[in-house]
mmCIF file of C-alpha atoms in Angstrom:
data_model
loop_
_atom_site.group_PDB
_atom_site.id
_atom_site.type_symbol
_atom_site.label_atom_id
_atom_site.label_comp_id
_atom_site.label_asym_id
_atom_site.label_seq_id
_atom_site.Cartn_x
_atom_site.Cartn_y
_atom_site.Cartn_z
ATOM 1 C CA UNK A 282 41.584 62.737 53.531
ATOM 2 C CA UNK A 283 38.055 63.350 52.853
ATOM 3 C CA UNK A 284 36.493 66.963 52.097
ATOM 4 C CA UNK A 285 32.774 67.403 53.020
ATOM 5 C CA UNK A 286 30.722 69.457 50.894
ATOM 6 C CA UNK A 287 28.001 71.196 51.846
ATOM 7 C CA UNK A 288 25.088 71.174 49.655
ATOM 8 C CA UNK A 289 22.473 74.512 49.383
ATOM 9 C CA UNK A 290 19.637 74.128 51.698
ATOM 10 C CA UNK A 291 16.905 74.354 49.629
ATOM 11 C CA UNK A 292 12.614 74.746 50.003
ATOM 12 C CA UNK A 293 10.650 71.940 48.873
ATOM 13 C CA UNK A 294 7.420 73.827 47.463
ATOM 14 C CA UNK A 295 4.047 72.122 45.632
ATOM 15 C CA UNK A 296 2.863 73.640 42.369
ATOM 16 C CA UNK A 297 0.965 73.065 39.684
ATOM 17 C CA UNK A 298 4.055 71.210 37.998
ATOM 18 C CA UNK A 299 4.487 69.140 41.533
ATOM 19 C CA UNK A 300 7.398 70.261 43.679
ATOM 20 C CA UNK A 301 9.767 72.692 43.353
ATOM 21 C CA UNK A 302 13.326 73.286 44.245
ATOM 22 C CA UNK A 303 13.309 76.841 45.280
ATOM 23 C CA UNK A 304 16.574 78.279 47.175
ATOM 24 C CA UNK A 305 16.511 79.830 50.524
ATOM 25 C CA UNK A 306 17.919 83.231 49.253
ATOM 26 C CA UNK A 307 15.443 83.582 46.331
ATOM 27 C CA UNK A 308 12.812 82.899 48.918
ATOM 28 C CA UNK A 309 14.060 85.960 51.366
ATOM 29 C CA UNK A 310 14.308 87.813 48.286
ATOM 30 C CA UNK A 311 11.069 87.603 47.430
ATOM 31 C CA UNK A 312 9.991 88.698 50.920
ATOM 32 C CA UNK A 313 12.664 92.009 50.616
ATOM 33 C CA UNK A 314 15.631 90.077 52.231
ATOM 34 C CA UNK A 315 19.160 90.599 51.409
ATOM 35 C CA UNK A 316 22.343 89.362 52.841
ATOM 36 C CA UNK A 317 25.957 90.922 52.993
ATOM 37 C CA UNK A 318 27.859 88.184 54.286
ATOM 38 C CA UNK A 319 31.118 87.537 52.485
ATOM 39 C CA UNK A 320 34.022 90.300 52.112
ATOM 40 C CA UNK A 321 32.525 93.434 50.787
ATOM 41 C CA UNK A 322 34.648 93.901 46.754
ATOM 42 C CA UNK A 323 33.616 95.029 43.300
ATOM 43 C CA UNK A 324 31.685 91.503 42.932
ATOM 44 C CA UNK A 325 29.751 91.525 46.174
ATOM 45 C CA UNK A 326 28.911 94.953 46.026
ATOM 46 C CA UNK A 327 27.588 94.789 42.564
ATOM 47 C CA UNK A 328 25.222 92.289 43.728
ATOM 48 C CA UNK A 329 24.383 94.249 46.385
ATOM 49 C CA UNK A 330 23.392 97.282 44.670
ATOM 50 C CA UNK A 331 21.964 94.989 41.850
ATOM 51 C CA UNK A 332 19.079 93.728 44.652
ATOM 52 C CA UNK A 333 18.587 96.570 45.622
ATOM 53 C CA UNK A 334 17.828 98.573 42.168
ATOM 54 C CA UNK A 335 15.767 95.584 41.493
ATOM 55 C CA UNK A 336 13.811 95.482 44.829
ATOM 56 C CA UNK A 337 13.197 99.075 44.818
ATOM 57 C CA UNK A 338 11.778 99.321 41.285
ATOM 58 C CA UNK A 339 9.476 96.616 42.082
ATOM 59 C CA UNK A 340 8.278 98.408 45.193
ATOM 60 C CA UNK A 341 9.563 101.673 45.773
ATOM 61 C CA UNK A 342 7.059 102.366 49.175
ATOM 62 C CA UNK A 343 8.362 99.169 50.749
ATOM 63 C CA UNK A 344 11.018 99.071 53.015
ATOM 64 C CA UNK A 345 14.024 96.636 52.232
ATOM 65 C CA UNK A 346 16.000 94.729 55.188
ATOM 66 C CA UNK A 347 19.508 94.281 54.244
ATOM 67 C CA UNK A 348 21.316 91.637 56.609
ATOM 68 C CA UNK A 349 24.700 92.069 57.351
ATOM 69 C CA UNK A 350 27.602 90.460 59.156
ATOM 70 C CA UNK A 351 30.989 91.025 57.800
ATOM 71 C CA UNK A 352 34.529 91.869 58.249
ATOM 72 C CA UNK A 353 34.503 94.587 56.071
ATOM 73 C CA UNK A 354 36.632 94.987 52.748
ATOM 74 C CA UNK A 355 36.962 97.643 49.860
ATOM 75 C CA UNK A 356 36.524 101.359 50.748
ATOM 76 C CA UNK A 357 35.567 102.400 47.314
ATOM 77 C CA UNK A 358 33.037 99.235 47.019
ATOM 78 C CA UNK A 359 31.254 99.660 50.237
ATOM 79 C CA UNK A 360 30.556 103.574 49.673
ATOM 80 C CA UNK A 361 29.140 102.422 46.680
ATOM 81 C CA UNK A 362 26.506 100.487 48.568
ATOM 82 C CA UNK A 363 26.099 103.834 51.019
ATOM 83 C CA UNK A 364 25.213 105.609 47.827
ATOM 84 C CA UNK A 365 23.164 102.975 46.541
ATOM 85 C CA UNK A 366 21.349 102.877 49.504
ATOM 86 C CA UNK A 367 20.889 106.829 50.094
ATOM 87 C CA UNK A 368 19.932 106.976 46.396
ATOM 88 C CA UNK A 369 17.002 104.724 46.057
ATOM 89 C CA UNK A 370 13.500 105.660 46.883
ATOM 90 C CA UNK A 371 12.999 102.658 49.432
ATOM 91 C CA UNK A 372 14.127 102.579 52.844
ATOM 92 C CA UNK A 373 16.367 100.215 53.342
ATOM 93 C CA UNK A 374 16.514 98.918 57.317
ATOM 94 C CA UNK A 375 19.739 96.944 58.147
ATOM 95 C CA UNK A 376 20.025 94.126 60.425
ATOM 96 C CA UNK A 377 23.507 93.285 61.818
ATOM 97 C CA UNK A 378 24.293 89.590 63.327
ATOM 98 C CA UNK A 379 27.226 88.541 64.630
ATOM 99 C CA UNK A 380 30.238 90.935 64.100
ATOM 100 C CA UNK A 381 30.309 93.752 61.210
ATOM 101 C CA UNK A 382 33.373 95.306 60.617
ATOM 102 C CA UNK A 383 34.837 97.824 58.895
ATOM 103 C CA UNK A 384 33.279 98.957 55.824
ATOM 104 C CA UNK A 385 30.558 96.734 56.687
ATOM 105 C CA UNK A 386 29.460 98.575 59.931
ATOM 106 C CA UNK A 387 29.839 101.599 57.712
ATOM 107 C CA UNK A 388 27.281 100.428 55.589
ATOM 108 C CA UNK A 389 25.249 99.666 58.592
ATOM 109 C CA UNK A 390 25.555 103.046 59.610
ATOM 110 C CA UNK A 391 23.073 104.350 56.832
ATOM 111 C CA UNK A 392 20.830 101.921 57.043
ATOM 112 C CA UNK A 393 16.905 103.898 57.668
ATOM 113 C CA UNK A 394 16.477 101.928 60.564
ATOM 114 C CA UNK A 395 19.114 99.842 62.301
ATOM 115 C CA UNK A 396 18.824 96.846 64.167
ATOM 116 C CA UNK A 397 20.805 94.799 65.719
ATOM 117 C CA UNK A 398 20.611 91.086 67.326
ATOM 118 C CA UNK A 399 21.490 91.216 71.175
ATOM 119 C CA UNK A 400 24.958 89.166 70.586
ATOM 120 C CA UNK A 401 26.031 91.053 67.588
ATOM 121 C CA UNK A 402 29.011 93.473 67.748
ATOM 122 C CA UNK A 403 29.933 96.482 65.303
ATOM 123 C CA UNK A 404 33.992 97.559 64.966
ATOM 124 C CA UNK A 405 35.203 100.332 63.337
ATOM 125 C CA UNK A 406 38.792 101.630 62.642
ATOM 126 C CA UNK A 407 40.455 103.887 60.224
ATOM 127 C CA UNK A 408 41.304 102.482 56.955
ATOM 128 C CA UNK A 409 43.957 99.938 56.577
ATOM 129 C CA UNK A 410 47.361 99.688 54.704
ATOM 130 C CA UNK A 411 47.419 96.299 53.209
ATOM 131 C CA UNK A 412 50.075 96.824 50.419
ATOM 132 C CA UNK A 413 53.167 97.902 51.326
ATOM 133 C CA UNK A 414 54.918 97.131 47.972
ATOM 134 C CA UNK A 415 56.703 100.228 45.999
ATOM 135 C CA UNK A 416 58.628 103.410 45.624
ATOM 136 C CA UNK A 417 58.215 105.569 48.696
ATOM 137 C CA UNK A 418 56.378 108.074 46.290
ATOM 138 C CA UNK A 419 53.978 105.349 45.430
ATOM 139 C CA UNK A 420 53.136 104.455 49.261
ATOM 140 C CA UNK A 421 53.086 108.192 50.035
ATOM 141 C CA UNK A 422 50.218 107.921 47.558
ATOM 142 C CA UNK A 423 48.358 105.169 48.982
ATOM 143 C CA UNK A 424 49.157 107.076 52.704
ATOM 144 C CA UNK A 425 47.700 110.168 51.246
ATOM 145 C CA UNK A 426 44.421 108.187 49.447
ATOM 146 C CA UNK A 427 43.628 106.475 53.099
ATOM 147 C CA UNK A 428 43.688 110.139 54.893
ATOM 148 C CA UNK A 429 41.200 111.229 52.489
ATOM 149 C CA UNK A 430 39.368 107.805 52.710
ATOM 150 C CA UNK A 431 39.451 108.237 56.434
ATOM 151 C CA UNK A 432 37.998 112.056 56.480
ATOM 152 C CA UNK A 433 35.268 110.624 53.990
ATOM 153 C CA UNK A 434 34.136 107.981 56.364
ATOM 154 C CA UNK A 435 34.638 110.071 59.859
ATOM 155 C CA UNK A 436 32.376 112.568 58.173
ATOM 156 C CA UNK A 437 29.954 109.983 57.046
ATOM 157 C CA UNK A 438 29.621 107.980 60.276
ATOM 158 C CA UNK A 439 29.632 111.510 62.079
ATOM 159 C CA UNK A 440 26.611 112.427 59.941
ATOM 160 C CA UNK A 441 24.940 109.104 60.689
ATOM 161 C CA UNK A 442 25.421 109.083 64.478
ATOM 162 C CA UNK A 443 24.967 112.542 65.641
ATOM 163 C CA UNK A 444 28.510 112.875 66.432
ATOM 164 C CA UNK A 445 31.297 115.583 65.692
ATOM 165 C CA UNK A 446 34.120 114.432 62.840
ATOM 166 C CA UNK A 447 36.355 114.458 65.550
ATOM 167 C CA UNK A 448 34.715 112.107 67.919
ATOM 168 C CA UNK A 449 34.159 109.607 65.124
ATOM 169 C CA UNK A 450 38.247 109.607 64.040
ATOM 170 C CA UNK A 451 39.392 109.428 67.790
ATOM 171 C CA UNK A 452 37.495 106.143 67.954
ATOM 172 C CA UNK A 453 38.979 105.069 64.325
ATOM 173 C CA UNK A 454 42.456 105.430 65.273
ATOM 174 C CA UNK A 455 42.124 102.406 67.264
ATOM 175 C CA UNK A 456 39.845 99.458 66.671
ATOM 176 C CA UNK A 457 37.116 100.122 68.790
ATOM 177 C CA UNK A 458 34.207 97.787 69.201
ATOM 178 C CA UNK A 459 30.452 98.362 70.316
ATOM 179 C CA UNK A 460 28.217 95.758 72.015
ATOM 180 C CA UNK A 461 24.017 96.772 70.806
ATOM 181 C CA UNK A 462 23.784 98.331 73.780
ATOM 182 C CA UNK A 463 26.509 100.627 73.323
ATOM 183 C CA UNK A 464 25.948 100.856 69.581
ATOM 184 C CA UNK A 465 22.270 102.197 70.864
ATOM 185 C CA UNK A 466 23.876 104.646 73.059
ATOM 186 C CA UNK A 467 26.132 106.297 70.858
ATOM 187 C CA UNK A 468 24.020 107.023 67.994
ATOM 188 C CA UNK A 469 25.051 104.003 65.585
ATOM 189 C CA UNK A 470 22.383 101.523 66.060
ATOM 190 C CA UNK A 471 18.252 101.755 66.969
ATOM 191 C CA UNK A 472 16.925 99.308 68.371
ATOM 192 C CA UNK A 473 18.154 95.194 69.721
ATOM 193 C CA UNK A 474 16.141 92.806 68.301
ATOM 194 C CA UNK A 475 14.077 90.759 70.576
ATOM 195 C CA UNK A 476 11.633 87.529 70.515
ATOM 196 C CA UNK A 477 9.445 87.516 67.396
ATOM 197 C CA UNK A 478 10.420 90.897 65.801
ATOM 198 C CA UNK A 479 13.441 89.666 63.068
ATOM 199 C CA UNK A 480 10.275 88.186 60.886
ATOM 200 C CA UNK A 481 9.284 91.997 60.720
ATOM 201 C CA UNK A 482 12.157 93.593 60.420
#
């Protein structure tokens, strides 16, 4: 059995030393580009916020595009990128592509200006149960933590969409998707990207 491995794309760039190696993300980071791609946890978040801090103390009048697609992850680390985000002095506008889910549309959510690409899909649900393991006191705890966790985020998307709390968790108690359109319509997305307008997002 053979595995294929996929090497980095990479830019091939002249300077004075010849020709450079540069890679595609430090390229789109240069031009205010970040990507949230992989499951959102303590590691990907840190990055996240790390680009951020870095991006806005190098420009703080600049806005930021953070591009996501994702199926979501850890509560406590994707607040932490809301925060980061709502914190900093540059706006940060948020692109979603293909589907965002979960935390990640969350994130989305407080983005300064939200975009979306005409294909791309946002889900959102209330938070999950994934371990099951323990005393009943110990999963009442974890029951009790994902209430809270839910009230945090159904106030938070409410705030971010011109909804009520309540409208927000009767669509999280299912897993209820939005097209751009309908993202548009109910308050969680701006604008669908069209022909020439990603390079200035």
């Amino acid at each position: 059995m053979t595995n294929t491995i996929y090497s980095q794309p990479m830019l091939i760039q002249e300077s004075a030393r010849g020709y450079d190696n540069i890679r595609l993300e430090d390229e789109l980071f240069k031009n205010r580009k970040i990507f949230l791609t992989d499951d959102i946890n303590r590691e990907t978040a840190t990055s996240v916020i790390k680009q951020l801090m870095i991006l806005d103390e190098a420009d703080d009048k600049s806005p930021i595009s953070l591009i996501i697609s994702t199926n979501g992850g850890s509560i406590d680390s994707g607040l932490s990128i809301c925060d980061c985000m709502n914190s900093i002095r540059a706006d940060v506008n948020v692109i979603s592509f293909g589907l965002t889910a979960s935390m990640g549309a969350v994130i989305f959510s407080c983005g300064n200006f939200r975009s979306m690409f005409p294909s791309s899909k946002l889900l959102i649900h209330d938070p999950l149960i994934t371990e099951t393991n323990g005393s009943a006191m110990q999963i009442k705890a974890i029951s009790d933590s994902l209430l809270d966790y839910r009230n945090i985020i159904g106030d938070l998307l409410a705030k971010n969409c011109g909804r009520t709390t309540e409208e927000i968790l009767d669509l999280t108690s299912k897993d209820t998707y939005f097209t751009a359109q309908e993202a548009i319509d109910f308050g969680l997305a701006d604008k669908i990207i069209t022909k020439g307008e990603f390079k200035n997002e």
